[in-house]
mmCIF file of C-alpha atoms in Angstrom:
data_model
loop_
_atom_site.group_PDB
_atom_site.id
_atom_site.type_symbol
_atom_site.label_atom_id
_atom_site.label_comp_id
_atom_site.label_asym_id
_atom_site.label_seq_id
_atom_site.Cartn_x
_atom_site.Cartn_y
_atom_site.Cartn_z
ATOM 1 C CA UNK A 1 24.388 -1.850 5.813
ATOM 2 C CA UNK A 2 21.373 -3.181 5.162
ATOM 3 C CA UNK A 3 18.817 -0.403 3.119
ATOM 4 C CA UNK A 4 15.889 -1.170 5.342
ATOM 5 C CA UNK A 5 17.879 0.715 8.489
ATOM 6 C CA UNK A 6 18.391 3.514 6.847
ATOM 7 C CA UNK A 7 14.782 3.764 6.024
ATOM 8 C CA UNK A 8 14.468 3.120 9.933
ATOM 9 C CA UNK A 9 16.473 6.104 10.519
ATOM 10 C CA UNK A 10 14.556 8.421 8.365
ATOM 11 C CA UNK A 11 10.960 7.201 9.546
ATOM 12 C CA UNK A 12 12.601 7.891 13.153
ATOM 13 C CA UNK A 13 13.633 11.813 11.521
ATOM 14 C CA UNK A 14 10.204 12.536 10.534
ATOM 15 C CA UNK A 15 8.257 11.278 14.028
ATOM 16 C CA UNK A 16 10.834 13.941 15.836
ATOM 17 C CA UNK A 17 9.908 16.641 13.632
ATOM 18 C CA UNK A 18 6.305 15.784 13.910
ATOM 19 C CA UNK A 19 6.527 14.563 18.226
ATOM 20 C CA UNK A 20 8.082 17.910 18.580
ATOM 21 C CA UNK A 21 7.285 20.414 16.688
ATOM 22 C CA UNK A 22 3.508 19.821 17.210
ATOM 23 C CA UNK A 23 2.138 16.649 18.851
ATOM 24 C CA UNK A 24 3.805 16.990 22.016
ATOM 25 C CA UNK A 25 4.039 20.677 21.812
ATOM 26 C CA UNK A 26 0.343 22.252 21.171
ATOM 27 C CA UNK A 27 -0.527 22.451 25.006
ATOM 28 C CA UNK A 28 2.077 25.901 24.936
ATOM 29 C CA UNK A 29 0.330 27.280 21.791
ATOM 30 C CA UNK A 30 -2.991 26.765 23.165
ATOM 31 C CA UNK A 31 -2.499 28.953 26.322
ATOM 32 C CA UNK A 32 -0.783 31.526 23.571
ATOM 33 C CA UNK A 33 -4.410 31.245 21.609
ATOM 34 C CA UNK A 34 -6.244 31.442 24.469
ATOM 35 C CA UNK A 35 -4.712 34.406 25.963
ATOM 36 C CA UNK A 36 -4.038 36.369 21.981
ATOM 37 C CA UNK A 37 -7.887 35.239 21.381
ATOM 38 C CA UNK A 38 -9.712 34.997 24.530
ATOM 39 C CA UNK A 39 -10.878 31.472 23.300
ATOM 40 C CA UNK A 40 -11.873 28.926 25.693
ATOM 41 C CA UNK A 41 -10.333 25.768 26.844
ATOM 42 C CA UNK A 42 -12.920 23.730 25.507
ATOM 43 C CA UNK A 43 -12.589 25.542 22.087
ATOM 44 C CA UNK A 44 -9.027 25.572 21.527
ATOM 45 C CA UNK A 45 -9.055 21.344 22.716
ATOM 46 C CA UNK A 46 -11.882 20.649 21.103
ATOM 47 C CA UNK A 47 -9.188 20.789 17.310
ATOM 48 C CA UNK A 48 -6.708 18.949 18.993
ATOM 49 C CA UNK A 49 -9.472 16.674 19.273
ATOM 50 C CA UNK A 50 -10.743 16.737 16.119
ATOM 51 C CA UNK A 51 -7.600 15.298 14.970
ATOM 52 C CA UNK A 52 -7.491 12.251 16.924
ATOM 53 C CA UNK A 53 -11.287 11.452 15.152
ATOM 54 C CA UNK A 54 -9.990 12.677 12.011
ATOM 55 C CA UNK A 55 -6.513 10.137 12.069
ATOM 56 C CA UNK A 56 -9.217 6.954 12.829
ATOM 57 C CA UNK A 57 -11.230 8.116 9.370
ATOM 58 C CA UNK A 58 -8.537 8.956 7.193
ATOM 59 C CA UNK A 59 -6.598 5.528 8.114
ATOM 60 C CA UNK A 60 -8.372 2.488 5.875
ATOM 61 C CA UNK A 61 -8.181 5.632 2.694
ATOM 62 C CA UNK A 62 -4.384 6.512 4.028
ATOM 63 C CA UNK A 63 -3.346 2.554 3.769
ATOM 64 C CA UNK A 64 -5.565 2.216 -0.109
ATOM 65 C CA UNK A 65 -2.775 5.432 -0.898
ATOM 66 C CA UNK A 66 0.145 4.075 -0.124
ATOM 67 C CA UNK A 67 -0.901 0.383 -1.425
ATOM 68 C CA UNK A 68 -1.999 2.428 -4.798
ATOM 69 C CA UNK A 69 1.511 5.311 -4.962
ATOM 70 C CA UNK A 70 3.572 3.612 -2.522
ATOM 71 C CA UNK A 71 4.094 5.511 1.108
ATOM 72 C CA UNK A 72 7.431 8.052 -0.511
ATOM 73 C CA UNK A 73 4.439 9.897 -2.774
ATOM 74 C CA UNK A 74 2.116 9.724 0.240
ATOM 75 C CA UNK A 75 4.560 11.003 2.415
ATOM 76 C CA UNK A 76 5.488 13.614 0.497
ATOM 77 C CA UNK A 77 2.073 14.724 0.053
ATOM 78 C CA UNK A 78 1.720 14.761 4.065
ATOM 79 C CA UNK A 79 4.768 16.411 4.343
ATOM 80 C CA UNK A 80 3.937 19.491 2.166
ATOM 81 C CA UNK A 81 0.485 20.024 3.863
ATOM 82 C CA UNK A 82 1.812 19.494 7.234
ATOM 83 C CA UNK A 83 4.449 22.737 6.656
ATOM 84 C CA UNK A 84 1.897 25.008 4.533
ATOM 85 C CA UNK A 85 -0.742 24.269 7.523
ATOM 86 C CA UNK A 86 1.603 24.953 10.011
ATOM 87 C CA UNK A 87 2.558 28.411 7.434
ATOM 88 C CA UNK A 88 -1.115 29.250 7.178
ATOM 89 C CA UNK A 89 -1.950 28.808 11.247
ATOM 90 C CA UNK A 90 0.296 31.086 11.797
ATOM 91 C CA UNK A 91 -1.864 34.128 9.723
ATOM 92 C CA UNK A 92 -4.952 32.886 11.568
ATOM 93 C CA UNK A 93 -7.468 35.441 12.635
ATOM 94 C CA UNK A 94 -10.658 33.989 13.504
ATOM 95 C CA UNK A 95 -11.835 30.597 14.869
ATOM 96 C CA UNK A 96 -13.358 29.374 11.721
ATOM 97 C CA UNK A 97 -9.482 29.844 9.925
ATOM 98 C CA UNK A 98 -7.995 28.315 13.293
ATOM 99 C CA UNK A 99 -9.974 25.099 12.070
ATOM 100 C CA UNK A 100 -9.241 24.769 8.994
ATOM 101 C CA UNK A 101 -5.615 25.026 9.123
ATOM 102 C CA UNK A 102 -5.560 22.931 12.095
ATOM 103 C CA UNK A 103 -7.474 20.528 9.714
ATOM 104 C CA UNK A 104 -4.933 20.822 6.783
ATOM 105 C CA UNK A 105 -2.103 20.628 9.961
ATOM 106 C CA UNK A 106 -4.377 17.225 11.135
ATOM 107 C CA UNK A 107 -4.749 16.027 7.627
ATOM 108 C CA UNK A 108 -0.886 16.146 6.546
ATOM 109 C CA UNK A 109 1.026 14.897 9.906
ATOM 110 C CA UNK A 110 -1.169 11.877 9.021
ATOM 111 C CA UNK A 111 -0.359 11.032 5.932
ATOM 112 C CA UNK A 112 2.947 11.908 6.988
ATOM 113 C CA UNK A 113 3.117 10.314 9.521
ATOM 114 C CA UNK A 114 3.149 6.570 11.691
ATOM 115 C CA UNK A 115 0.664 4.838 9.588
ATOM 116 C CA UNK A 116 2.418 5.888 6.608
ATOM 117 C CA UNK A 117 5.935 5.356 7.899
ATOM 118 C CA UNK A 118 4.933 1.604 9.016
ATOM 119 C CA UNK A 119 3.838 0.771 5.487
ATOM 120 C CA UNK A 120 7.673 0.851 4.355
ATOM 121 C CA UNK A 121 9.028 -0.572 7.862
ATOM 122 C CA UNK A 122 6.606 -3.844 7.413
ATOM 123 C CA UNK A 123 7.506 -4.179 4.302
ATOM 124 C CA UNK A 124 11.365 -4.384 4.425
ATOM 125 C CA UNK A 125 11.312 -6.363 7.233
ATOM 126 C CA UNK A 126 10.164 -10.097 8.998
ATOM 127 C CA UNK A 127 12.606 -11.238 11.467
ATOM 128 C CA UNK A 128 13.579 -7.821 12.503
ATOM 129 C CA UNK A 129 10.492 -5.939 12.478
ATOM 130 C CA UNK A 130 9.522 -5.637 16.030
ATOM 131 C CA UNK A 131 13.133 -4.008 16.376
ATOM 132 C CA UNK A 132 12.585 -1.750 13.383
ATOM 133 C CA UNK A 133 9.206 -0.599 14.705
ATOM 134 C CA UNK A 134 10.616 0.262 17.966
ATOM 135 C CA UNK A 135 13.731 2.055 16.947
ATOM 136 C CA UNK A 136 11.377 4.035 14.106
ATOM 137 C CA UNK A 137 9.302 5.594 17.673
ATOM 138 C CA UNK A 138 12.415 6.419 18.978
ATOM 139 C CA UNK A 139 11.999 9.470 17.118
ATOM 140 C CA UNK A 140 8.571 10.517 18.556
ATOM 141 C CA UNK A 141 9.724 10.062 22.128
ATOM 142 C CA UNK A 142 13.257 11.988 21.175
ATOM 143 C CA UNK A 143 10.867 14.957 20.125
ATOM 144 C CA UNK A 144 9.434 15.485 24.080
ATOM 145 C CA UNK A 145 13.273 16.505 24.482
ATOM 146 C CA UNK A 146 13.126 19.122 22.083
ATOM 147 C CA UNK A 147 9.725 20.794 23.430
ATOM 148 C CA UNK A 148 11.648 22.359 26.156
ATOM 149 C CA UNK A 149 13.409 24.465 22.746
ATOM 150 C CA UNK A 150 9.784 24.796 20.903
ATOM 151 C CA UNK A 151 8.470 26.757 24.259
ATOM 152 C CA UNK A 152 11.669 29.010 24.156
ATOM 153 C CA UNK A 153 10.921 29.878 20.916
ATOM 154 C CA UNK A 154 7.211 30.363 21.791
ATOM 155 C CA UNK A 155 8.192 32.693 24.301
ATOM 156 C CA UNK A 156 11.178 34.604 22.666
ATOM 157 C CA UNK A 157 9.397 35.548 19.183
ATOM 158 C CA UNK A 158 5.756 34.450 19.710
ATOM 159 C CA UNK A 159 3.391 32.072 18.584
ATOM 160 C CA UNK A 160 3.125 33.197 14.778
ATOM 161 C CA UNK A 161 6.327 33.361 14.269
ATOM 162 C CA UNK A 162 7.403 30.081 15.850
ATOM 163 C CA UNK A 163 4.516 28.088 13.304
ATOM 164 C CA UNK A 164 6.088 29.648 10.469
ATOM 165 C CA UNK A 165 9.552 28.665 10.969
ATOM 166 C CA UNK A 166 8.278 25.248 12.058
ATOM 167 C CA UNK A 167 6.611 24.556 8.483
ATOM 168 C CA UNK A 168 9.736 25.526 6.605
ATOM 169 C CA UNK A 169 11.770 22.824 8.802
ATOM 170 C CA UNK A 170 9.024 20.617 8.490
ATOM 171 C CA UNK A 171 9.272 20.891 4.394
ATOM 172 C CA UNK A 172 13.315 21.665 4.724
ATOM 173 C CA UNK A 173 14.262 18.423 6.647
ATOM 174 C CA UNK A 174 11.079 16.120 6.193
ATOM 175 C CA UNK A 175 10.973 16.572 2.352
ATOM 176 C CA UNK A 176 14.732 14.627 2.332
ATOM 177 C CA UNK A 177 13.863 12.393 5.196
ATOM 178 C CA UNK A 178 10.723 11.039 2.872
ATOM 179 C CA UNK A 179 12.496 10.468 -0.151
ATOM 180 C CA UNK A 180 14.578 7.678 2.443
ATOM 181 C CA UNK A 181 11.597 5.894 2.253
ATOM 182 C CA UNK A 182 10.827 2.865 -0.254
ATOM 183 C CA UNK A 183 8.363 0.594 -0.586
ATOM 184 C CA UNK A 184 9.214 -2.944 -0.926
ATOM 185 C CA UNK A 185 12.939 -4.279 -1.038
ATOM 186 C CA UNK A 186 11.898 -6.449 -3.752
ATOM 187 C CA UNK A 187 11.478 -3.566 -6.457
ATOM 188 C CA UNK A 188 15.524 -2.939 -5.437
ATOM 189 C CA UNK A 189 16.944 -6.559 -6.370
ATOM 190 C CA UNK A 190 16.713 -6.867 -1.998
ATOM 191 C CA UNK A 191 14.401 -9.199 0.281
ATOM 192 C CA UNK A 192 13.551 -8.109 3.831
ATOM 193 C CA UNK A 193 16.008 -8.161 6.781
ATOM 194 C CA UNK A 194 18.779 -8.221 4.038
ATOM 195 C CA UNK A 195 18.647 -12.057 4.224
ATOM 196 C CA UNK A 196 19.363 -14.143 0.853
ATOM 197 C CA UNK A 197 16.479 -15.375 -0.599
ATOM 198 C CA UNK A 198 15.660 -19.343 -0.793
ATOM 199 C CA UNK A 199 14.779 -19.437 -3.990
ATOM 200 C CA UNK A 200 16.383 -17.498 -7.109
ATOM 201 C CA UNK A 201 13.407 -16.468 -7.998
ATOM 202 C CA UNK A 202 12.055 -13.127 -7.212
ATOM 203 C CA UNK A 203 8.552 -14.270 -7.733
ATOM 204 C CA UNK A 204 8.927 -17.256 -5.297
ATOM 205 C CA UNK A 205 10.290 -14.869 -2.338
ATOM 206 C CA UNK A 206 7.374 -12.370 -3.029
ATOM 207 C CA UNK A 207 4.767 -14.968 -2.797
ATOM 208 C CA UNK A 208 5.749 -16.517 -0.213
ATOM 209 C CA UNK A 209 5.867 -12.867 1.826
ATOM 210 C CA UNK A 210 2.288 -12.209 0.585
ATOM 211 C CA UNK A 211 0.654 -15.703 1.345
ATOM 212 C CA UNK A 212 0.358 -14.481 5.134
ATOM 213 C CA UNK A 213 -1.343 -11.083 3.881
ATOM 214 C CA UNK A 214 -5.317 -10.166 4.907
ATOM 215 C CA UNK A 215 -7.292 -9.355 2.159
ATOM 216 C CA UNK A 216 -9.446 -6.308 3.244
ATOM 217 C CA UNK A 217 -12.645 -8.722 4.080
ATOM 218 C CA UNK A 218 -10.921 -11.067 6.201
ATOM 219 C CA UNK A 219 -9.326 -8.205 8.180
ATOM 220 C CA UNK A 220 -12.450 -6.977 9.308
ATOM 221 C CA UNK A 221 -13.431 -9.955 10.912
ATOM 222 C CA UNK A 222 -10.300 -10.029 13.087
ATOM 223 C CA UNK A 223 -10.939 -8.888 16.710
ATOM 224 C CA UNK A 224 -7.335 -6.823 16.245
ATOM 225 C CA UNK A 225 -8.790 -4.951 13.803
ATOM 226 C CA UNK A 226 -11.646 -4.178 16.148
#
């Protein structure tokens, strides 16, 4: 089987861990903060928030990363921050903690996460990619199944304890599920979708993949950037 579905599979792994475990998840540990805390609504939404601003900054310096260490070292990165926040938030005591693990939490599902994971599925394949990107969300939209398990846990051993087991899956399974992930089939003797190159030389194929590529300038002035 071609490599490029197996990286499909993994990307797929780590958007259920992330869809479910958290994403889809925080509205049942916010009414568990707001009734352990007393915090308001507004307070306790207002990170969630936060994280949505902070995925639109960190994006153009997340894509420089994975261009610079290629998306396995980037996810790896994400990975490991996304289980110690998720470790730390649950110790939390005070608001101003709250944050800043929810910011460290914020900070690694997005390197670990779909802009990342899209990196490696663009690059592997052409034909096929529309297929690959779609399968590769699959995961995400599996995770709203496993909520349903997430608010058991909730309720059956609380909060705290339910973030700390979460970051050691998170590290457990999405540590292996990242080191699926390459970079570009060339580096592996492979071109994307599998397909045998049309010319024998490597250097022909690659070229010919990046002639269609956006240099950072002319992106800008594209109204799908915008």
């Amino acid at each position: 089987m071609f490599y490029g579905w197996w990286i499909v599979l993994g990307t797929s792994g780590i958007q259920l861990l992330a869809g479910s475990l958290w994403m889809q998840s925080y509205g049942a540990y916010a009414v568990l903060l707001q009734e352990d805390f007393g915090w308001s609504k507004t307070l306790v939404a207002g990170a969630f928030a936060l994280t949505r601003v902070e995925s639109g900054i960190l994006g153009p310096f997340q894509g420089w990363l994975c261009d610079r260490f290629g998306p396995r070292v980037v996810l790896h990165s994400g990975t490991l921050m996304f289980g110690i926040g998720f470790m730390l938030f649950s110790q939390v005591q005070s608001v101003l903690a709250f944050y800043l693990t929810f910011a460290l939490i914020a900070v690694g599902s997005s390197l670990g996460g779909f802009a990342t994971l899209m990196v490696s599925i663009v690059n592997w394949f052409d034909r096929h990619r529309a297929k690959a990107v779609a399968l590769s969300q699959t995961g995400y939209s599996l995770g709203g199944l496993c909520v349903p398990i997430v608010v058991f846990a909730l309720e059956g051993f609380g909060w705290r304890a339910t973030a700390f087991a979460s970051g050691i899956i998170v590290i457990c399974v999405g540590l292996p599920l990242a080191q699926i992930v390459r970079h570009r089939p060339e580096s592996y003797g492979q071109t994307p979708d599998g397909t045998p190159p049309p010319s024998t030389k490597p250097s022909d194929v690659d070229m010919s993949r990046r002639a269609i590529d956006f240099s950072p300038a002319q992106a800008i002035r594209t109204r799908a950037f915008w």
